[in-house]
């Protein structure tokens, strides 16, 4: 019990340190980075605010979820990209980082998990698409949450994890089809693996009882 309590404290301490260091690192560059595509999203948002209806996303030809999200935020932030970054992109980025951190702490120490996630976040910041308020980085959050639910289902065999993951996969499928399809196949695979593992466990338990 004492060991679990110590590990829990370490997890919180390194998680807080991860957030602080990542935030300080981000202050060096985030004001200077903005996607040209954000202009397209704000054009869509402006047209929606004028009463136009987007049947499908003009750019991606799928349901215009991100354009609709931007149109809601447009009422508060208009064209001030800085506010989108601070009040939407930054919290989403932190949730992504903490979700990854929580997953990795299952297989290694909190210190190693924090270092690996921090290095990954620093490396990904050099990628042109990894700005906080943009279509692709925001889709990372439902992707990571869906993966988290799949992991929990595999470990705990609770069906509601698959249900939640299915909802998130539906959002992904109607936001960016290749990601949604990838998670759909992952869910099917995990269900099959879980059934196979449970079946083998039952066989092994029966043999032990007979012996």
Coordinates of N, CA and C in Angstrom, one line a residue:
X1 N 0.8 -1.2 0.0 CA 0.0 0.0 0.0 C 0.9 1.3 0.0
X2 N 1.9 1.2 0.8 CA 2.8 2.4 0.9 C 3.5 2.6 -0.5
X3 N 3.9 1.4 -1.1 CA 4.5 1.5 -2.4 C 3.6 2.2 -3.5
X4 N 2.3 1.7 -3.5 CA 1.3 2.3 -4.4 C 1.1 3.8 -4.2
X5 N 1.1 4.2 -2.9 CA 0.9 5.6 -2.5 C 2.1 6.4 -3.0
X6 N 3.3 5.9 -2.9 CA 4.5 6.6 -3.3 C 4.5 6.7 -4.8
X7 N 4.1 5.7 -5.5 CA 4.1 5.7 -7.0 C 3.0 6.7 -7.4
X8 N 1.9 6.8 -6.7 CA 0.8 7.7 -7.0 C 1.3 9.2 -6.9
X9 N 2.0 9.4 -5.8 CA 2.6 10.8 -5.6 C 3.6 11.1 -6.7
X10 N 4.4 10.2 -7.0 CA 5.4 10.4 -8.1 C 4.7 10.8 -9.4
X11 N 3.7 10.0 -9.7 CA 2.9 10.2 -10.9 C 2.4 11.7 -11.0
X12 N 1.8 12.1 -9.9 CA 1.3 13.5 -9.8 C 2.4 14.5 -9.9
X13 N 3.5 14.3 -9.2 CA 4.6 15.3 -9.2 C 5.2 15.4 -10.6
X14 N 5.5 14.3 -11.2 CA 6.1 14.3 -12.6 C 5.1 14.8 -13.6
X15 N 3.8 14.6 -13.4 CA 2.8 15.1 -14.3 C 2.7 16.6 -14.3
X16 N 2.7 17.2 -13.1 CA 2.8 18.6 -12.9 C 4.0 19.2 -13.5
X17 N 5.2 18.6 -13.3 CA 6.4 19.0 -13.8 C 6.4 19.0 -15.3
X18 N 5.8 18.0 -15.9 CA 5.6 17.8 -17.3 C 4.8 19.0 -17.9
X19 N 3.7 19.4 -17.3 CA 2.9 20.5 -17.8 C 3.7 21.8 -17.7
X20 N 4.4 22.0 -16.6 CA 5.1 23.3 -16.4 C 6.2 23.4 -17.4
X21 N 7.0 22.4 -17.6 CA 8.2 22.4 -18.5 C 7.7 22.6 -20.0
X22 N 6.6 21.8 -20.3 CA 6.1 22.0 -21.7 C 5.5 23.4 -21.9
X23 N 4.9 23.9 -20.9 CA 4.3 25.3 -21.1 C 5.5 26.3 -21.3
X24 N 6.5 26.2 -20.5 CA 7.6 27.1 -20.6 C 8.3 27.0 -22.0
X25 N 8.4 25.7 -22.4 CA 9.0 25.5 -23.7 C 8.1 26.1 -24.8
X26 N 6.8 25.9 -24.7 CA 5.9 26.4 -25.7 C 5.9 27.9 -25.8
X27 N 6.2 28.6 -24.7 CA 6.2 30.1 -24.7 C 7.2 30.6 -25.7
X28 N 8.2 29.8 -26.1 CA 9.3 30.3 -26.9 C 8.9 30.4 -28.4
X29 N 7.7 29.7 -28.7 CA 7.5 29.6 -30.2 C 6.0 29.8 -30.6
X30 N 5.0 29.6 -29.6 CA 3.7 29.5 -30.1 C 3.1 30.7 -30.7
X31 N 3.6 31.9 -30.2 CA 3.0 33.2 -30.8 C 3.5 33.4 -32.2
X32 N 4.5 32.7 -32.6 CA 5.1 33.0 -34.0 C 4.6 31.9 -35.0
X33 N 3.8 31.0 -34.6 CA 3.4 29.9 -35.5 C 1.8 29.9 -35.6
X34 N 1.4 30.0 -36.9 CA 0.0 30.0 -37.2 C -0.2 29.3 -38.5
X35 N -1.2 28.4 -38.6 CA -1.4 27.7 -39.9 C -2.1 28.6 -40.9
X36 N -1.7 28.6 -42.2 CA -2.4 29.4 -43.2 C -3.9 28.9 -43.3
X37 N -4.1 27.5 -43.1 CA -5.4 27.0 -43.2 C -6.4 27.6 -42.2
X38 N -5.9 28.2 -41.1 CA -6.8 28.8 -40.2 C -7.7 29.9 -40.8
X39 N -7.1 30.5 -41.9 CA -7.9 31.5 -42.6 C -9.1 30.9 -43.3
X40 N -8.9 29.7 -43.8 CA -10.1 29.0 -44.4 C -11.1 28.7 -43.4
X41 N -10.7 28.2 -42.2 CA -11.7 27.8 -41.2 C -12.5 29.1 -40.7
X42 N -11.8 30.2 -40.7 CA -12.4 31.4 -40.2 C -13.3 32.0 -41.3
X43 N -13.0 31.8 -42.5 CA -13.9 32.1 -43.6 C -15.2 31.3 -43.5
X44 N -15.0 30.0 -43.3 CA -16.2 29.2 -43.1 C -17.1 29.7 -41.9
X45 N -16.4 30.0 -40.8 CA -17.1 30.5 -39.6 C -17.8 31.8 -39.9
X46 N -17.2 32.7 -40.6 CA -17.8 33.9 -40.9 C -19.0 33.7 -41.8
X47 N -18.9 32.8 -42.8 CA -20.1 32.6 -43.7 C -21.3 32.0 -42.9
X48 N -20.9 31.0 -42.0 CA -22.0 30.4 -41.1 C -22.6 31.5 -40.3
X49 N -21.8 32.4 -39.7 CA -22.4 33.5 -38.9 C -23.3 34.4 -39.7
X50 N -23.1 34.4 -41.0 CA -23.9 35.3 -41.9 C -25.2 34.5 -42.3
X51 N -25.3 33.2 -41.9 CA -26.5 32.5 -42.2 C -26.4 31.4 -43.3
X52 N -25.2 31.3 -43.9 CA -25.0 30.2 -44.8 C -24.8 28.9 -44.1
X53 N -25.2 27.8 -44.8 CA -25.1 26.5 -44.2 C -24.2 25.6 -45.1
X54 N -23.2 25.0 -44.4 CA -22.3 24.1 -45.1 C -22.8 22.7 -45.0
X55 N -23.2 22.2 -46.2 CA -23.6 20.8 -46.2 C -22.5 19.8 -45.9
X56 N -21.3 20.1 -46.5 CA -20.1 19.4 -46.3 C -18.9 20.3 -46.2
X57 N -17.9 19.9 -45.5 CA -16.7 20.7 -45.4 C -16.2 20.9 -46.8
X58 N -16.0 22.2 -47.2 CA -15.6 22.6 -48.5 C -14.2 22.0 -48.9
X59 N -13.4 21.9 -47.9 CA -12.0 21.4 -48.1 C -11.8 19.9 -48.1
X60 N -12.5 19.3 -47.1 CA -12.3 17.8 -46.8 C -13.4 17.0 -47.3
X61 N -14.6 17.6 -47.7 CA -15.7 16.9 -48.2 C -16.3 15.9 -47.2
X62 N -16.3 16.2 -46.0 CA -16.9 15.4 -44.9 C -17.7 16.3 -44.1
X63 N -18.5 15.8 -43.1 CA -19.3 16.6 -42.3 C -18.5 17.7 -41.6
X64 N -19.0 19.0 -41.7 CA -18.1 20.1 -41.3 C -18.0 20.3 -39.8
X65 N -17.6 19.3 -39.0 CA -17.5 19.4 -37.6 C -16.6 20.6 -37.2
X66 N -15.4 20.6 -37.7 CA -14.4 21.6 -37.3 C -14.9 23.0 -37.7
X67 N -15.5 23.1 -38.9 CA -16.0 24.4 -39.3 C -17.1 24.9 -38.3
X68 N -17.9 24.0 -37.9 CA -19.0 24.3 -37.0 C -18.4 24.7 -35.6
X69 N -17.4 24.0 -35.2 CA -16.8 24.3 -33.9 C -16.2 25.7 -34.0
X70 N -15.5 26.0 -35.1 CA -14.9 27.3 -35.3 C -16.0 28.4 -35.3
X71 N -17.1 28.1 -35.9 CA -18.2 29.1 -36.0 C -18.8 29.4 -34.7
X72 N -18.8 28.5 -33.7 CA -19.2 28.7 -32.4 C -18.2 29.6 -31.7
X73 N -16.9 29.3 -31.8 CA -15.9 30.0 -31.1 C -15.7 31.4 -31.8
X74 N -16.1 31.5 -33.0 CA -16.0 32.8 -33.8 C -16.8 33.9 -33.1
X75 N -17.9 33.5 -32.5 CA -18.8 34.5 -31.8 C -18.1 35.1 -30.6
X76 N -17.1 34.4 -30.1 CA -16.4 34.9 -28.9 C -15.1 35.6 -29.3
X77 N -14.3 34.9 -30.2 CA -13.0 35.3 -30.5 C -12.8 36.0 -31.8
X78 N -13.8 36.1 -32.7 CA -13.7 36.6 -34.0 C -12.4 36.1 -34.7
X79 N -11.6 37.0 -35.2 CA -10.4 36.6 -35.9 C -9.1 36.7 -35.1
X80 N -9.3 36.8 -33.8 CA -8.1 36.9 -32.9 C -7.6 35.5 -32.7
X81 N -6.6 35.1 -33.5 CA -6.0 33.7 -33.4 C -5.4 33.4 -32.1
X82 N -4.9 34.4 -31.4 CA -4.2 34.2 -30.1 C -5.2 33.6 -29.1
X83 N -6.5 34.0 -29.1 CA -7.4 33.5 -28.2 C -7.8 32.0 -28.5
X84 N -7.9 31.7 -29.7 CA -8.1 30.3 -30.1 C -7.0 29.4 -29.6
X85 N -5.8 29.9 -29.7 CA -4.6 29.1 -29.2 C -4.6 28.9 -27.7
X86 N -4.9 30.0 -27.0 CA -4.8 29.9 -25.5 C -6.0 29.2 -24.9
X87 N -7.2 29.5 -25.3 CA -8.3 29.0 -24.6 C -8.9 27.7 -25.2
X88 N -8.4 27.3 -26.4 CA -8.9 26.0 -27.0 C -7.7 25.1 -27.2
X89 N -6.7 25.6 -28.0 CA -5.6 24.7 -28.4 C -4.8 24.3 -27.3
X90 N -4.4 25.2 -26.4 CA -3.5 24.8 -25.2 C -4.2 23.8 -24.3
X91 N -5.4 23.9 -23.8 CA -6.0 22.9 -23.0 C -6.1 21.5 -23.7
X92 N -6.4 21.6 -25.0 CA -6.5 20.3 -25.8 C -5.1 19.6 -25.8
X93 N -4.1 20.5 -26.1 CA -2.7 19.9 -26.1 C -2.3 19.3 -24.8
X94 N -2.7 20.0 -23.7 CA -2.3 19.4 -22.4 C -3.1 18.1 -22.1
X95 N -4.3 18.0 -22.5 CA -5.1 16.8 -22.3 C -4.4 15.7 -23.1
X96 N -4.0 16.0 -24.3 CA -3.3 15.0 -25.1 C -2.0 14.5 -24.4
X97 N -1.2 15.4 -23.9 CA 0.0 15.1 -23.2 C -0.3 14.3 -22.0
X98 N -1.2 14.6 -21.2 CA -1.5 13.9 -20.0 C -2.1 12.5 -20.2
X99 N -2.9 12.4 -21.3 CA -3.4 11.1 -21.7 C -2.3 10.2 -22.1
X100 N -1.3 10.7 -22.9 CA -0.2 9.9 -23.2 C 0.7 9.5 -22.0
X101 N 0.8 10.5 -21.1 CA 1.6 10.3 -19.9 C 1.0 9.2 -19.0
X102 N -0.3 9.3 -18.9 CA -1.1 8.3 -18.1 C -0.9 6.9 -18.7
X103 N -1.0 6.8 -20.0 CA -0.8 5.5 -20.6 C 0.5 4.9 -20.5
X104 N 1.6 5.7 -20.6 CA 2.9 5.2 -20.5 C 3.3 4.8 -19.1
X105 N 2.7 5.5 -18.1 CA 3.0 5.1 -16.7 C 2.6 3.7 -16.3
X106 N 1.7 3.1 -17.2 CA 1.3 1.8 -16.9 C 2.4 0.8 -17.2
X107 N 3.4 1.2 -18.0 CA 4.4 0.2 -18.3 C 5.8 0.6 -17.9
X108 N 6.0 1.9 -17.3 CA 7.3 2.3 -16.9 C 7.1 3.3 -15.7
X109 N 8.2 3.7 -15.2 CA 8.2 4.7 -14.1 C 7.7 6.1 -14.5
X110 N 7.0 6.8 -13.6 CA 6.5 8.1 -14.0 C 7.6 9.1 -14.5
X111 N 8.8 9.0 -14.0 CA 9.9 9.8 -14.5 C 10.2 9.5 -16.0
X112 N 10.3 8.3 -16.3 CA 10.6 7.9 -17.7 C 9.5 8.3 -18.6
X113 N 8.2 8.1 -18.1 CA 7.1 8.4 -18.9 C 7.0 9.9 -19.2
X114 N 7.3 10.7 -18.1 CA 7.3 12.2 -18.3 C 8.4 12.6 -19.3
X115 N 9.6 12.1 -19.2 CA 10.7 12.4 -20.1 C 10.3 12.0 -21.5
X116 N 9.7 10.8 -21.7 CA 9.4 10.4 -23.1 C 8.3 11.3 -23.7
X117 N 7.3 11.6 -22.9 CA 6.2 12.5 -23.5 C 6.7 13.9 -23.8
X118 N 7.6 14.4 -22.9 CA 8.1 15.7 -23.1 C 9.0 15.8 -24.3
X119 N 9.8 14.8 -24.5 CA 10.7 14.7 -25.7 C 9.8 14.6 -27.0
X120 N 8.8 13.8 -26.9 CA 7.9 13.6 -28.0 C 7.2 14.9 -28.4
X121 N 6.7 15.6 -27.3 CA 6.0 16.9 -27.6 C 7.0 17.9 -28.2
X122 N 8.2 17.9 -27.7 CA 9.2 18.9 -28.3 C 9.5 18.5 -29.7
X123 N 9.7 17.2 -30.0 CA 10.0 16.8 -31.4 C 8.8 17.1 -32.3
X124 N 7.6 16.9 -31.8 CA 6.4 17.1 -32.7 C 6.2 18.6 -32.9
X125 N 6.7 19.4 -32.0 CA 6.5 20.9 -32.2 C 7.2 21.4 -33.5
X126 N 8.2 20.6 -33.9 CA 9.0 21.0 -35.1 C 8.2 20.7 -36.4
X127 N 7.1 19.9 -36.2 CA 6.3 19.5 -37.4 C 5.4 20.7 -37.7
X128 N 5.3 21.0 -39.0 CA 4.5 22.2 -39.4 C 3.0 22.1 -39.0
X129 N 2.5 20.9 -38.9 CA 1.1 20.7 -38.6 C 0.8 20.8 -37.1
X130 N 1.8 20.8 -36.3 CA 1.6 20.7 -34.9 C 1.4 22.0 -34.2
X131 N 0.5 22.8 -34.7 CA 0.1 24.0 -34.0 C -1.2 23.8 -33.2
X132 N -1.4 24.5 -32.2 CA -2.4 24.1 -31.2 C -3.8 24.2 -31.7
X133 N -4.2 25.3 -32.4 CA -5.6 25.3 -32.9 C -5.6 25.0 -34.4
X134 N -5.6 23.7 -34.7 CA -5.7 23.3 -36.1 C -6.4 22.0 -36.1
X135 N -6.9 21.6 -37.3 CA -7.7 20.4 -37.4 C -7.0 19.2 -36.9
X136 N -5.8 18.9 -37.4 CA -5.1 17.7 -37.1 C -4.7 17.5 -35.6
X137 N -4.1 18.5 -35.0 CA -3.8 18.4 -33.6 C -5.0 18.2 -32.7
X138 N -6.1 18.8 -33.0 CA -7.3 18.7 -32.1 C -7.8 17.3 -32.3
X139 N -7.7 16.7 -33.5 CA -8.2 15.3 -33.6 C -7.3 14.3 -32.9
X140 N -6.1 14.7 -32.4 CA -5.3 13.8 -31.6 C -6.0 13.5 -30.3
X141 N -6.8 14.4 -29.7 CA -7.4 14.1 -28.4 C -8.4 13.0 -28.5
X142 N -9.4 13.0 -29.4 CA -10.3 11.8 -29.5 C -9.6 10.6 -29.9
X143 N -8.5 10.7 -30.7 CA -7.7 9.5 -31.0 C -7.1 8.9 -29.8
X144 N -6.5 9.7 -29.0 CA -5.8 9.2 -27.7 C -6.8 8.7 -26.7
X145 N -8.0 9.4 -26.6 CA -9.0 8.9 -25.7 C -9.6 7.6 -26.1
X146 N -9.8 7.4 -27.4 CA -10.2 6.2 -27.9 C -9.3 5.0 -27.7
X147 N -8.0 5.3 -27.9 CA -6.9 4.3 -27.6 C -6.9 4.0 -26.1
X148 N -7.1 5.0 -25.3 CA -7.1 4.8 -23.9 C -8.3 3.9 -23.5
X149 N -9.4 4.1 -24.1 CA -10.6 3.2 -23.8 C -10.4 1.8 -24.3
X150 N -9.7 1.6 -25.4 CA -9.4 0.3 -25.9 C -8.5 -0.4 -25.0
X151 N -7.5 0.3 -24.5 CA -6.5 -0.3 -23.5 C -7.3 -0.8 -22.3
X152 N -8.2 0.1 -21.8 CA -8.9 -0.2 -20.6 C -9.8 -1.4 -20.8
X153 N -10.4 -1.5 -22.0 CA -11.3 -2.7 -22.2 C -10.5 -4.0 -22.2
X154 N -9.3 -3.9 -22.9 CA -8.4 -5.1 -22.9 C -8.0 -5.5 -21.5
X155 N -7.8 -4.6 -20.6 CA -7.3 -4.9 -19.3 C -8.5 -5.3 -18.3
X156 N -9.6 -4.6 -18.4 CA -10.6 -4.7 -17.4 C -11.9 -5.4 -17.9
X157 N -12.0 -5.6 -19.3 CA -13.1 -6.3 -19.9 C -14.5 -5.7 -19.6
X158 N -14.5 -4.4 -19.4 CA -15.7 -3.6 -19.2 C -16.2 -3.1 -20.6
X159 N -17.5 -3.5 -20.9 CA -18.0 -3.2 -22.3 C -18.2 -1.7 -22.5
X160 N -18.4 -0.9 -21.4 CA -18.7 0.5 -21.7 C -17.5 1.2 -22.2
X161 N -16.2 0.7 -22.0 CA -15.1 1.3 -22.6 C -15.1 1.2 -24.1
X162 N -15.6 0.0 -24.6 CA -15.8 -0.1 -26.1 C -16.9 0.8 -26.6
X163 N -17.9 0.9 -25.8 CA -19.0 1.8 -26.2 C -18.5 3.3 -26.4
X164 N -17.8 3.7 -25.4 CA -17.2 5.1 -25.4 C -16.2 5.2 -26.6
X165 N -15.4 4.2 -26.7 CA -14.4 4.2 -27.9 C -15.2 4.2 -29.2
X166 N -16.3 3.5 -29.3 CA -17.1 3.5 -30.5 C -17.6 4.9 -30.8
X167 N -18.1 5.6 -29.8 CA -18.6 7.0 -30.0 C -17.5 7.9 -30.6
X168 N -16.3 7.8 -29.9 CA -15.1 8.6 -30.4 C -14.7 8.2 -31.8
X169 N -14.8 6.9 -32.1 CA -14.4 6.4 -33.4 C -15.3 6.9 -34.4
X170 N -16.6 7.1 -34.1 CA -17.6 7.6 -35.0 C -17.3 9.1 -35.3
X171 N -16.9 9.8 -34.3 CA -16.5 11.2 -34.5 C -15.3 11.3 -35.4
X172 N -14.3 10.4 -35.2 CA -13.1 10.4 -36.0 C -13.4 10.0 -37.4
X173 N -14.3 9.0 -37.6 CA -14.7 8.5 -38.9 C -15.3 9.6 -39.7
X174 N -16.1 10.5 -39.1 CA -16.8 11.5 -39.8 C -16.0 12.9 -39.7
X175 N -14.8 12.8 -39.2 CA -13.9 13.9 -39.2 C -12.7 13.7 -40.1
X176 N -12.2 12.5 -40.0 CA -11.0 12.2 -40.9 C -11.1 10.6 -41.1
X177 N -11.5 10.2 -42.2 CA -11.9 8.8 -42.4 C -10.8 7.8 -42.1
X178 N -9.6 8.1 -42.5 CA -8.5 7.1 -42.3 C -8.2 6.8 -40.9
X179 N -8.3 7.9 -40.0 CA -8.1 7.7 -38.6 C -9.3 6.9 -38.0
X180 N -10.5 7.2 -38.4 CA -11.6 6.4 -37.9 C -11.6 5.0 -38.2
X181 N -11.2 4.7 -39.5 CA -11.1 3.3 -39.9 C -10.1 2.5 -39.2
X182 N -8.9 3.2 -38.9 CA -7.8 2.6 -38.2 C -8.3 2.2 -36.8
X183 N -9.0 3.1 -36.1 CA -9.5 2.7 -34.8 C -10.6 1.7 -34.8
X184 N -11.4 1.6 -35.8 CA -12.4 0.6 -35.9 C -11.8 -0.8 -36.0
X185 N -10.7 -0.9 -36.8 CA -10.0 -2.2 -36.9 C -9.3 -2.5 -35.6
X186 N -8.8 -1.5 -35.0 CA -8.1 -1.7 -33.7 C -9.1 -2.3 -32.6
X187 N -10.3 -1.7 -32.6 CA -11.3 -2.2 -31.6 C -11.7 -3.6 -31.9
X188 N -11.9 -4.0 -33.2 CA -12.2 -5.4 -33.5 C -11.1 -6.3 -33.1
X189 N -9.9 -5.9 -33.3 CA -8.7 -6.7 -33.0 C -8.6 -6.9 -31.5
X190 N -8.8 -5.8 -30.7 CA -8.7 -5.9 -29.3 C -9.8 -6.8 -28.7
X191 N -11.0 -6.7 -29.3 CA -12.1 -7.6 -28.8 C -11.8 -9.1 -29.0
X192 N -11.2 -9.4 -30.2 CA -10.9 -10.8 -30.5 C -9.7 -11.2 -29.6
X193 N -8.7 -10.4 -29.4 CA -7.7 -10.7 -28.5 C -8.1 -11.0 -27.1
X194 N -9.1 -10.1 -26.6 CA -9.6 -10.2 -25.3 C -10.4 -11.5 -25.1
X195 N -11.1 -11.9 -26.1 CA -11.9 -13.2 -26.1 C -10.9 -14.3 -26.1
X196 N -9.9 -14.3 -26.9 CA -8.9 -15.4 -27.0 C -8.2 -15.5 -25.7
X197 N -7.8 -14.4 -25.1 CA -7.1 -14.4 -23.8 C -8.0 -15.0 -22.7
X198 N -9.3 -14.6 -22.6 CA -10.2 -15.1 -21.6 C -10.5 -16.6 -21.8
X199 N -10.6 -17.0 -23.1 CA -10.8 -18.4 -23.3 C -9.7 -19.3 -22.9
X200 N -8.5 -18.8 -23.2 CA -7.3 -19.6 -22.8 C -7.1 -19.6 -21.3
X201 N -7.5 -18.5 -20.6 CA -7.4 -18.4 -19.2 C -8.4 -19.4 -18.6
X202 N -9.6 -19.5 -19.1 CA -10.5 -20.5 -18.6 C -10.0 -21.9 -18.8
X203 N -9.4 -22.2 -19.9 CA -8.8 -23.6 -20.1 C -7.8 -23.9 -19.1
X204 N -6.8 -22.9 -18.9 CA -5.7 -23.1 -18.0 C -6.3 -23.3 -16.5
X205 N -7.3 -22.5 -16.2 CA -7.9 -22.6 -14.8 C -8.5 -24.0 -14.6
X206 N -9.2 -24.5 -15.7 CA -9.8 -25.8 -15.6 C -8.8 -26.9 -15.4
X207 N -7.7 -26.8 -16.2 CA -6.6 -27.8 -16.0 C -6.0 -27.8 -14.6
X208 N -5.8 -26.6 -14.1 CA -5.3 -26.5 -12.7 C -6.2 -27.1 -11.7
X209 N -7.5 -26.9 -11.9 CA -8.5 -27.5 -11.0 C -8.5 -29.0 -11.0
X210 N -8.3 -29.6 -12.3 CA -8.3 -31.0 -12.4 C -7.0 -31.6 -11.8
X211 N -5.9 -30.9 -11.9 CA -4.7 -31.4 -11.3 C -4.7 -31.3 -9.8

